[in-house]
């Protein structure tokens, strides 16, 4: 019998015998002790993958490729139009840097199971930091640079890091992001105090160091290099030992710490590189995201290195650094085979260069495919990219929680016909179902909640950091036997999935995941605000943007404009610029049902200029007219 080859055969092979499928996939990983047990159904909340295997992720990302003769191949190409610099790190050099930092971390007493928080811009040291933690068995937790001090403090208090790796600053177009002062404020606010901080001093804005706590990362490195400490053996870790915790927005201001293990993560990501992204060892792969997001963890750092690819670490934007040809320049210069980014990046490029005139300056002959995720890929943008780039444009759908694609078009197994608006079909490992509120499967074409039959495949979260009950309650309780994705959508007659939106308060702003509930908590803390609601309104560039409505307490004397400005500043200060919260409208009342539930869905329809019907349960219909007139002038439907 020949080996199964195309998607249908491979999916059927997985369905028929998941254990054999994942055992074979696990053979691609170098184990210090191969796992006897592929899946232990009795462990954890829904079972655990590769529980008795011993492994190390950094060894699989680096050592094995050096040993296989790839030592001189670029592992990381840092390309930073924002600072006008570039740097190439070969596999051998990356390994050396990871060992040096690993030695330094160990000399500070950091070891297996300790948390290390990273607050870093897109520089190679961010990836080196993550890999050094992986090497010594420390659990990293990267916080995106667009989050403010308060968000950072919340994560410090949840992860309880022993040590922090940070840069003195980040660079955004036209401004310096003051990472170090933000870190200082966060540590001041947090109850937990990390023992030490390593600060990467960037020439754009070196930072003052706090005596006794902060250390100049460069000086520590120079001292360790001078001591010539030699190689650093990778720590043997169980497949189930955590590799990292990545916080993502939940339905309250308290973020969820998504846990990722070592074994399953490696197996799934390695499998995805060839099957889904169609790349092999030696190819250049570029995920134009940020190391602070899951896309950055999985597809800037871990998956390309596990596969032996060259990964591009891009510190720039799709437009303005310096022009809308920036992506084509990077693809051409570094011979990128596959690019992964969010649709919003392509909307930004198209807006500035609708005819893609900049494309003609570059040779993209080796470029094979564009992958989009992070938000719904609107068919207009997909068609534009297809026409201009003349390569497959592949939408795929996943979440921070899963770590890799739930639904995609596995180009490496043979590209399936693309249907605009659909990320195509479930990947092996995911039994995706569309169900009604009672958990019953719905007919093709009918909208419902999208759920995944348990167990989740390798690579997906086994739990939330120190919050098993919250994990079960958030994901497993509503549909027993299934993982709730909190996305809604439908499946067509051909089995293609269509993802239409979230069933909770999460919105996607320029591909960044945010909670409107979290923003409401911030607005409610304003002394003049009695009540508030935040909705995600359609935006032509960012997909969605948050819109705030606030009702003031009696007797407030400040003008509505001043309060609005205050609210905008408060969200920026508390959550961060990434929230892109620019509009807070003062209204007299909020529309509610008779039982007091705010009618956010109807408010959204009004803001988007969509057709809406009067909810039967509304308390006072006149309030919706008030909302409509408050929106006039403050917000243009579609952005
Ligand atoms: N550190 C600090 N601030 C950051 C930041 C970071 N790493 N990333 C973004 N910000 C800031 C921006 O400077 C901006 O601040 P401003 O309000 O002072 O202008 C704010 O956060 C909002 O950022 P964003 O929503 O990204 O808008 P933008 O106007 O800066 O850029 C795009 C718009 C479309 C060009 C940009 O969103 C983009 O490149 N997106 C690519 C998609 C992506 O990376 N998705 C990640 C998941 S795949
Ligand atoms: P994040 O955890 O930041 O990756 O965000 C995950 C959420 O983004 C999903 O639950 C979806 O709501 C949305 N999302 C991601 N990719 C897609 C896609 N391809 N199509 C539609 N929505 C998507």
XYZ file of C-alpha atoms and ligand atoms in Angstrom:
710
model
C 0.000 0.000 0.000
C 1.450 3.402 -0.999
C 1.692 6.318 1.452
C -1.331 8.648 1.540
C -0.538 11.804 -0.367
C -3.237 14.366 -0.941
C -5.307 16.262 1.596
C -8.330 13.958 1.489
C -6.215 10.868 2.027
C -4.166 12.437 4.776
C -7.203 13.789 6.608
C -8.859 10.378 6.343
C -5.677 8.678 7.574
C -5.640 10.951 10.611
C -9.337 10.334 11.288
C -8.845 6.584 10.974
C -5.861 6.403 13.317
C -4.824 9.649 15.005
C -2.173 7.889 17.115
C -0.289 6.574 14.080
C -0.639 9.888 12.273
C 0.944 11.856 15.132
C 3.520 9.177 15.891
C 4.751 9.487 12.303
C 4.723 13.277 12.506
C 6.694 13.033 15.773
C 9.428 11.066 13.988
C 10.501 14.318 12.334
C 11.552 15.665 15.751
C 14.812 14.830 17.542
C 13.797 13.410 20.911
C 16.252 12.824 23.733
C 13.898 9.993 24.624
C 11.260 9.087 22.052
C 7.715 9.136 23.457
C 6.175 5.750 24.157
C 2.795 7.285 24.785
C 1.520 9.462 21.953
C -1.591 10.598 23.770
C -2.617 10.125 27.379
C -6.375 10.586 27.398
C -6.506 10.499 31.202
C -4.140 13.416 31.773
C -5.069 17.099 31.939
C -8.475 18.520 31.049
C -8.815 16.661 27.767
C -5.643 14.526 27.556
C -1.954 15.320 26.921
C 0.352 14.717 23.974
C 3.742 12.961 24.132
C 3.796 12.952 27.959
C 6.802 10.658 28.382
C 8.965 11.982 25.537
C 12.059 13.964 26.460
C 13.000 16.827 24.186
C 14.247 20.372 23.879
C 12.792 22.913 21.460
C 15.950 25.010 21.072
C 17.973 21.897 20.195
C 15.458 21.108 17.463
C 15.499 24.693 16.213
C 19.278 25.069 16.176
C 21.641 22.216 17.113
C 20.140 19.667 14.758
C 20.528 21.978 11.752
C 24.114 22.858 12.661
C 24.836 19.143 13.035
C 23.222 18.531 9.630
C 25.554 21.033 7.952
C 23.370 24.124 7.959
C 25.633 26.056 10.344
C 26.456 28.702 7.730
C 22.898 29.115 6.476
C 21.128 32.265 7.657
C 18.701 31.334 10.426
C 17.476 34.873 11.131
C 17.587 37.832 8.758
C 16.810 41.010 10.646
C 15.619 43.715 8.264
C 14.726 47.020 9.856
C 13.717 49.907 7.615
C 12.702 51.718 10.816
C 16.313 51.924 11.983
C 17.999 51.551 8.587
C 19.816 48.385 9.673
C 20.112 44.745 8.649
C 21.782 41.777 10.281
C 22.164 38.150 9.303
C 22.600 35.454 11.942
C 23.556 32.016 10.698
C 22.377 28.890 12.466
C 25.799 28.527 14.098
C 25.793 32.163 15.239
C 22.235 31.941 16.551
C 23.121 28.820 18.518
C 26.150 30.590 19.970
C 24.067 33.617 21.014
C 21.419 31.378 22.563
C 24.057 29.483 24.536
C 25.630 32.713 25.783
C 22.301 34.118 26.935
C 21.376 30.739 28.411
C 24.593 30.782 30.447
C 23.841 34.312 31.660
C 20.276 33.407 32.627
C 21.544 30.378 34.542
C 24.147 32.517 36.316
C 21.209 34.604 37.571
C 19.618 31.481 38.969
C 17.005 31.064 36.233
C 16.196 27.419 35.616
C 13.589 24.946 34.532
C 10.031 26.127 35.126
C 10.984 29.716 36.026
C 9.166 32.389 34.050
C 11.016 35.025 32.053
C 8.998 37.929 30.675
C 10.047 39.559 27.409
C 9.018 43.096 26.472
C 10.826 43.556 23.200
C 10.542 45.141 19.793
C 11.275 43.243 16.583
C 15.006 42.702 17.065
C 16.975 39.422 16.880
C 17.512 39.486 20.646
C 13.781 38.842 21.093
C 14.073 35.501 19.256
C 17.375 34.749 20.990
C 15.710 35.439 24.344
C 12.862 33.054 23.583
C 15.225 30.312 22.397
C 17.560 30.761 25.381
C 14.606 30.251 27.724
C 13.592 27.187 25.720
C 17.127 25.838 26.031
C 17.269 26.006 29.821
C 13.633 25.004 30.336
C 12.516 28.434 31.526
C 9.016 29.461 30.402
C 8.938 32.670 28.403
C 6.097 35.107 28.273
C 6.381 37.742 25.560
C 4.302 40.905 25.927
C 3.552 42.882 22.757
C 5.235 46.291 22.706
C 2.019 48.151 21.905
C 0.608 47.363 25.357
C 0.850 49.967 28.090
C 2.348 49.681 31.576
C -0.886 48.551 33.224
C -1.332 45.614 30.830
C 2.299 44.693 31.416
C 1.769 44.845 35.182
C -1.251 42.516 34.911
C 0.894 39.979 33.064
C 3.777 40.326 35.558
C 1.362 39.599 38.395
C -0.005 36.532 36.645
C 3.215 35.017 35.279
C 5.368 35.977 38.312
C 8.572 36.186 36.243
C 11.900 35.772 37.948
C 13.555 37.910 35.304
C 12.638 40.349 32.537
C 14.296 40.754 29.142
C 13.520 44.141 27.644
C 14.831 46.697 25.202
C 15.358 50.332 26.099
C 12.962 51.375 23.339
C 10.978 50.394 20.304
C 10.636 52.382 17.118
C 7.323 53.216 15.496
C 7.069 55.484 12.459
C 7.578 59.021 13.750
C 8.022 58.138 17.404
C 10.103 56.216 19.879
C 8.238 53.784 22.145
C 9.649 54.216 25.636
C 9.826 50.564 26.641
C 12.036 51.053 29.665
C 9.946 53.769 31.373
C 6.863 51.637 30.635
C 8.588 48.633 32.210
C 9.589 50.687 35.264
C 5.999 51.847 35.728
C 4.677 48.315 35.286
C 7.039 46.907 37.910
C 6.088 49.743 40.240
C 2.389 48.932 39.754
C 2.767 45.134 39.965
C 2.713 43.371 43.322
C 5.301 40.895 42.095
C 8.819 42.265 41.650
C 11.128 40.459 39.209
C 14.613 39.906 40.630
C 16.461 41.274 37.603
C 15.957 42.972 34.245
C 18.342 42.711 31.295
C 18.055 45.839 29.183
C 19.095 45.859 25.546
C 20.363 49.395 25.087
C 19.328 50.647 21.655
C 21.164 53.658 20.286
C 17.888 55.426 19.454
C 17.121 55.832 23.183
C 19.374 54.220 25.785
C 17.656 53.905 29.148
C 18.660 54.739 32.710
C 19.181 51.548 34.703
C 17.807 50.894 38.181
C 20.745 49.973 40.410
C 20.579 46.488 41.878
C 17.837 45.364 39.487
C 18.699 46.340 35.911
C 21.670 45.091 33.915
C 23.025 46.190 30.580
C 22.356 43.142 28.395
C 25.247 44.000 26.042
C 27.707 44.254 28.937
C 26.503 40.935 30.393
C 27.012 39.329 26.999
C 30.511 40.775 26.592
C 31.488 39.520 30.048
C 30.137 36.037 29.386
C 31.874 35.886 25.984
C 35.159 36.860 27.629
C 34.738 34.006 30.105
C 34.449 31.594 27.127
C 31.972 29.328 28.898
C 31.692 26.730 26.107
C 28.555 24.993 24.876
C 25.400 24.843 26.956
C 23.647 21.497 26.906
C 19.909 21.763 26.215
C 17.772 20.864 29.231
C 15.850 17.592 28.771
C 12.159 18.451 29.088
C 9.014 16.365 29.045
C 6.830 16.759 25.995
C 4.222 18.269 28.297
C 6.518 20.764 30.038
C 5.508 24.319 29.167
C 7.550 26.191 26.568
C 5.762 29.486 26.946
C 2.770 31.382 28.248
C 1.269 33.925 25.871
C -1.405 36.236 27.170
C -4.375 36.952 24.969
C -7.554 38.949 25.380
C -10.347 37.249 27.241
C -13.817 38.494 27.959
C -12.683 40.585 30.900
C -9.753 42.901 31.487
C -7.829 39.943 32.901
C -5.957 38.349 29.999
C -5.786 34.608 29.538
C -2.352 32.972 29.800
C -2.338 30.467 26.941
C 0.089 27.648 27.789
C 2.103 25.934 25.070
C 3.958 22.697 25.672
C 7.227 21.581 24.077
C 6.525 18.228 22.418
C 3.164 18.706 20.722
C 4.095 22.225 19.665
C 7.187 21.038 17.826
C 5.406 18.148 16.156
C 2.477 20.257 14.916
C 4.522 23.257 13.765
C 7.064 21.118 11.980
C 4.280 19.237 10.185
C 2.617 22.506 9.148
C 5.642 24.005 7.405
C 5.705 21.639 4.483
C 2.096 20.444 4.397
C 0.418 23.825 4.783
C 3.022 26.431 3.829
C 4.809 24.348 1.198
C 8.332 25.227 2.358
C 11.375 23.090 3.029
C 14.682 23.402 4.869
C 16.796 26.098 3.236
C 13.804 28.162 2.035
C 13.227 31.729 3.227
C 9.925 32.153 5.074
C 8.550 35.477 6.254
C 5.799 36.084 8.757
C 5.231 39.844 8.794
C 3.798 39.960 12.274
C 5.342 40.666 15.665
C 7.000 38.365 18.177
C 4.421 39.618 20.700
C 1.607 37.758 18.912
C 1.052 34.055 18.379
C 1.867 34.386 14.675
C 5.251 35.723 15.725
C 5.840 32.897 18.197
C 4.815 30.148 15.792
C 5.888 31.469 12.407
C 8.622 34.050 12.955
C 10.514 32.031 15.551
C 9.655 28.394 16.113
C 8.242 26.767 12.964
C 10.731 28.167 10.406
C 13.656 27.261 12.649
C 12.285 23.809 13.441
C 12.138 23.240 9.690
C 15.622 24.638 8.957
C 14.294 27.623 6.997
C 15.600 31.178 7.040
C 13.184 33.400 8.925
C 12.805 37.128 8.302
C 12.457 39.398 11.323
C 11.081 42.630 9.883
C 11.017 45.812 11.950
C 8.879 47.931 9.684
C 5.401 48.435 8.310
C 3.753 47.521 5.027
C 3.497 51.206 4.104
C 5.547 54.274 4.965
C 8.819 52.418 5.635
C 9.518 53.954 3.206
C 6.699 53.205 0.753
C 4.044 50.611 -0.185
C 6.729 48.621 -2.030
C 8.396 47.640 1.268
C 6.990 44.086 1.290
C 8.026 43.483 -2.342
C 11.526 44.736 -1.512
C 11.906 42.297 1.388
C 10.505 39.376 -0.630
C 12.897 40.107 -3.508
C 15.973 40.857 -1.432
C 15.750 37.796 0.812
C 14.243 35.460 -1.787
C 11.171 34.812 0.326
C 9.120 31.831 -0.868
C 6.062 32.327 1.311
C 4.792 35.398 3.154
C 2.324 35.258 6.018
C 0.618 38.441 7.166
C -2.761 39.904 8.140
C -5.211 41.117 5.478
C -5.015 44.605 6.989
C -1.417 44.914 5.752
C -2.609 44.314 2.201
C -5.493 46.752 2.610
C -2.918 49.346 3.690
C -0.694 48.647 0.651
C -3.649 48.698 -1.742
C -4.921 51.992 -0.326
C -1.597 53.699 -1.026
C -0.730 51.929 -4.264
C -3.976 50.647 -5.825
C -2.253 49.637 -9.067
C 0.691 48.042 -7.229
C 3.012 50.207 -9.308
C 5.850 49.537 -6.840
C 5.798 45.840 -7.749
C 7.458 46.448 -11.107
C 10.698 47.454 -9.365
C 11.282 44.011 -7.862
C 11.961 40.465 -8.993
C 9.446 38.235 -7.251
C 9.969 35.234 -9.515
C 10.803 32.875 -6.627
C 7.780 33.983 -4.549
C 5.243 31.159 -4.348
C 2.359 32.027 -2.052
C 0.783 34.582 0.258
C -0.885 33.420 3.476
C -3.392 35.550 5.370
C -4.773 35.136 8.889
C -5.602 37.035 12.049
C -8.913 38.426 10.848
C -11.435 37.714 8.108
C -9.806 37.952 4.688
C -12.279 40.049 2.737
C -12.696 38.716 -0.818
C -11.902 42.137 -2.315
C -8.457 42.228 -0.756
C -7.794 38.581 -1.617
C -8.734 39.169 -5.273
C -6.554 42.262 -5.449
C -3.552 40.370 -4.077
C -4.155 37.441 -6.447
C -4.342 39.714 -9.472
C -1.275 41.722 -8.590
C 1.003 38.988 -7.229
C -0.141 36.182 -9.519
C 0.412 33.562 -6.817
C -2.080 31.643 -4.649
C -3.473 33.786 -1.831
C -4.347 31.465 1.004
C -6.605 32.422 3.857
C -6.274 30.291 6.978
C -8.030 30.456 10.289
C -6.628 29.908 13.757
C -6.256 31.450 17.187
C -3.678 32.152 19.874
C -5.126 29.163 21.689
C -4.444 26.679 18.888
C -0.969 27.910 17.920
C -1.398 26.719 14.323
C -4.068 26.558 11.664
C -7.417 24.941 12.418
C -8.616 25.448 8.854
C -6.423 26.110 5.857
C -5.536 25.192 2.309
C -2.631 22.716 2.532
C -0.604 23.854 -0.479
C 2.159 21.351 0.277
C -0.310 18.474 -0.106
C -1.742 19.949 -3.316
C -3.597 23.237 -3.428
C -7.362 22.834 -3.153
C -9.599 25.162 -5.190
C -9.770 28.541 -3.455
C -13.192 29.918 -2.539
C -13.021 33.585 -1.673
C -14.260 34.225 1.842
C -13.366 30.716 3.041
C -10.133 29.566 4.703
C -10.892 26.154 3.092
C -10.863 22.902 5.110
C -9.911 21.549 8.550
C -6.324 20.477 9.049
C -5.660 16.911 10.231
C -6.081 16.897 13.991
C -9.171 19.112 13.941
C -12.665 17.650 13.741
C -14.533 20.924 13.201
C -18.297 21.043 13.733
C -20.916 23.771 13.402
C -23.492 23.506 16.156
C -26.568 25.325 17.412
C -26.966 26.684 20.936
C -27.866 23.243 22.224
C -24.710 21.731 20.725
C -26.554 19.949 17.856
C -24.851 19.947 14.432
C -26.542 22.284 11.945
C -27.081 21.645 8.227
C -24.573 22.871 5.603
C -25.074 26.556 4.853
C -26.526 27.274 8.297
C -24.690 29.548 10.714
C -23.730 28.236 14.113
C -20.993 28.144 16.733
C -17.754 26.614 15.508
C -16.453 23.925 17.832
C -13.674 21.352 17.649
C -14.247 17.813 18.885
C -11.899 16.946 21.749
C -9.103 16.158 22.000
C -7.432 19.164 20.436
C -4.408 18.191 18.345
C -0.769 18.619 19.391
C 0.311 22.259 19.616
C -2.969 23.541 21.038
C -3.275 24.870 24.570
C -3.606 22.189 27.243
C -4.740 24.758 29.814
C -4.479 28.395 30.926
C -1.568 29.393 33.125
C -2.476 28.624 36.739
C -6.150 28.708 35.797
C -7.410 25.223 34.991
C -10.962 26.066 36.053
C -11.041 29.187 33.897
C -9.763 27.089 31.008
C -12.573 24.574 31.388
C -15.187 27.246 31.913
C -14.043 29.370 28.948
C -13.540 26.642 26.376
C -14.965 23.285 27.407
C -18.090 23.942 29.471
C -20.590 25.286 26.910
C -20.386 22.364 24.478
C -19.420 19.201 26.429
C -16.924 17.093 24.488
C -15.938 20.040 22.315
C -13.581 23.026 22.376
C -15.467 26.273 21.843
C -13.623 28.510 19.381
C -15.958 31.464 20.129
C -16.165 32.039 16.383
C -19.382 31.678 14.424
C -19.702 30.545 10.840
C -20.919 27.839 8.502
C -19.783 24.980 6.323
C -20.851 24.669 2.687
C -21.830 21.538 0.775
C -18.180 20.950 -0.207
C -17.017 21.011 3.415
C -15.435 24.485 3.136
C -15.620 26.540 6.324
C -16.638 30.220 6.416
C -15.685 32.169 9.541
C -18.041 35.091 10.064
C -17.209 36.618 13.456
C -16.823 36.151 17.181
C -19.577 35.109 19.543
C -17.995 37.000 22.435
C -16.664 40.520 22.991
C -13.376 40.038 21.130
C -12.693 42.346 18.198
C -9.868 42.294 15.673
C -8.289 45.673 15.074
C -5.671 45.615 12.297
C -5.205 41.907 13.045
C -4.661 42.654 16.738
C -6.976 40.812 19.130
C -8.649 43.024 21.733
C -11.496 42.758 24.206
C -14.217 45.419 24.183
C -15.048 44.268 27.729
C -11.514 45.179 28.762
C -11.966 48.647 27.264
C -15.301 49.043 29.025
C -13.596 48.270 32.326
C -11.138 51.103 31.675
C -13.872 53.587 30.661
C -15.939 52.663 33.703
C -12.991 53.617 35.915
C -13.234 57.253 34.732
C -14.694 59.281 37.609
C -17.232 61.054 35.353
C -18.524 57.890 33.672
C -21.698 56.277 34.997
C -22.126 53.667 32.269
C -20.441 52.725 29.041
C -20.415 50.375 26.058
C -17.702 49.619 23.528
C -18.443 48.045 20.154
C -16.274 47.037 17.209
C -17.306 49.076 14.165
C -16.361 48.149 10.586
C -13.273 49.908 9.277
C -12.028 49.896 5.694
C -8.357 49.644 6.710
C -8.225 47.950 10.104
C -11.221 45.645 9.638
C -12.713 46.825 12.916
C -12.125 49.743 15.262
C -13.479 50.203 18.774
C -16.151 52.852 19.359
C -16.967 53.911 22.903
C -20.261 55.277 24.224
C -20.301 56.826 27.688
C -23.093 58.072 29.910
C -21.962 60.671 32.409
C -22.750 60.829 36.102
C -25.162 63.578 37.163
C -23.530 66.922 37.927
C -20.431 66.455 35.725
C -19.427 69.919 34.570
C -16.749 69.141 31.960
C -17.834 69.344 28.309
C -18.681 66.099 26.476
C -15.742 66.789 24.129
C -13.309 67.065 27.048
C -14.648 63.859 28.604
C -14.384 62.100 25.224
C -10.739 63.162 24.881
C -10.063 62.046 28.454
C -11.566 58.633 27.798
C -9.464 58.160 24.662
C -6.329 59.048 26.613
C -7.303 56.728 29.468
C -7.638 53.691 27.185
C -4.335 54.532 25.455
C -2.616 54.891 28.842
C -4.142 51.800 30.401
C -4.315 49.332 27.501
C -1.951 50.911 24.988
C -1.851 52.492 21.539
C -2.546 49.118 19.944
C -6.182 49.365 21.090
C -6.564 52.121 18.438
C -9.308 53.580 20.619
C -9.885 57.019 19.084
C -13.601 57.722 19.578
C -15.609 58.064 22.784
C -19.073 59.550 22.308
C -21.015 60.989 25.216
C -24.683 59.952 25.102
C -27.573 60.513 27.512
C -28.606 56.873 27.760
C -27.657 53.446 26.439
C -30.192 51.219 24.672
C -31.088 48.215 26.791
C -33.446 45.279 26.949
C -36.085 45.312 29.624
C -33.838 43.051 31.687
C -31.057 45.642 31.496
C -28.761 44.082 28.854
C -27.037 46.697 26.682
C -27.964 46.207 23.000
C -24.424 46.290 21.647
C -25.319 44.235 18.561
C -27.931 46.752 17.415
C -25.599 49.667 18.187
C -22.976 48.008 15.979
C -25.429 47.628 13.107
C -26.325 51.314 13.348
C -22.637 52.319 13.450
C -21.876 50.098 10.436
C -24.814 51.507 8.456
C -26.290 47.986 8.231
C -29.991 47.194 8.170
C -31.346 46.559 11.660
C -34.643 45.668 13.253
C -36.036 46.933 16.511
C -35.295 44.276 19.177
C -38.573 42.995 20.600
C -37.188 43.174 24.123
C -36.034 46.808 23.937
C -36.917 48.945 26.901
C -37.158 52.339 25.158
C -36.937 52.389 21.326
C -36.267 56.151 21.223
C -32.741 55.569 22.563
C -31.642 53.939 19.310
C -32.467 57.170 17.437
C -30.390 59.043 19.998
C -27.473 56.675 19.317
C -27.872 57.142 15.546
C -27.774 60.923 15.833
C -24.834 60.823 18.288
C -22.913 58.803 15.687
C -23.509 61.385 12.965
C -20.356 63.409 12.656
C -18.474 61.243 15.180
C -18.163 58.120 13.022
C -18.482 57.361 9.322
C -19.854 53.851 8.606
C -17.015 51.720 7.201
C -14.323 54.116 8.472
N 4.940 48.942 19.856
C 4.381 50.105 20.200
N 3.330 50.643 19.571
C 2.819 49.967 18.538
C 3.338 48.733 18.122
C 4.450 48.218 18.828
N 5.008 47.064 18.519
N 2.611 48.301 17.063
C 1.668 49.214 16.816
N 1.799 50.230 17.719
C 1.013 51.441 17.796
C 1.059 52.179 16.487
O 2.183 53.030 16.422
C -0.221 52.992 16.537
O 0.014 54.113 17.384
P -0.625 55.553 17.093
O -2.010 55.469 17.610
O 0.238 56.460 17.902
O -0.550 55.792 15.620
C -1.184 52.076 17.287
O -0.353 51.133 17.999
C -2.127 51.313 16.411
O -1.368 50.460 15.573
P -1.972 49.736 14.291
O -3.406 49.387 14.579
O -1.085 48.632 13.884
O -2.060 50.857 13.211
P -0.979 51.605 12.353
O -1.713 52.773 11.790
O 0.279 51.846 13.089
O -0.656 50.573 11.166
C -1.119 48.818 9.621
C -1.680 50.019 10.354
C -2.203 48.146 8.804
C -0.003 49.261 8.710
C -0.567 47.841 10.684
O -1.596 47.484 11.547
C 0.070 46.605 10.174
O 1.133 46.557 9.626
N -0.549 45.483 10.399
C 0.029 44.229 10.003
C -0.711 43.161 10.659
C -0.056 42.549 11.824
O 1.078 42.758 12.141
N -0.856 41.708 12.480
C -0.427 40.925 13.578
C -1.096 39.599 13.595
S -0.763 38.627 12.147
P -5.697 35.655 17.584
O -5.851 34.865 18.812
O -5.141 37.018 17.789
O -4.972 34.895 16.499
O -7.170 35.914 17.032
C -7.988 34.825 16.764
C -9.279 35.287 16.176
O -9.036 36.055 14.999
C -10.152 34.161 15.730
O -10.897 33.600 16.786
C -11.018 34.816 14.680
O -12.057 35.536 15.257
C -10.055 35.783 14.032
N -9.423 35.189 12.854
C -8.163 34.723 12.751
N -7.929 34.270 11.508
C -9.074 34.437 10.809
C -9.481 34.143 9.460
N -8.643 33.620 8.590
N -10.756 34.440 9.105
C -11.624 34.984 9.988
N -11.285 35.290 11.265
C -10.038 35.023 11.670
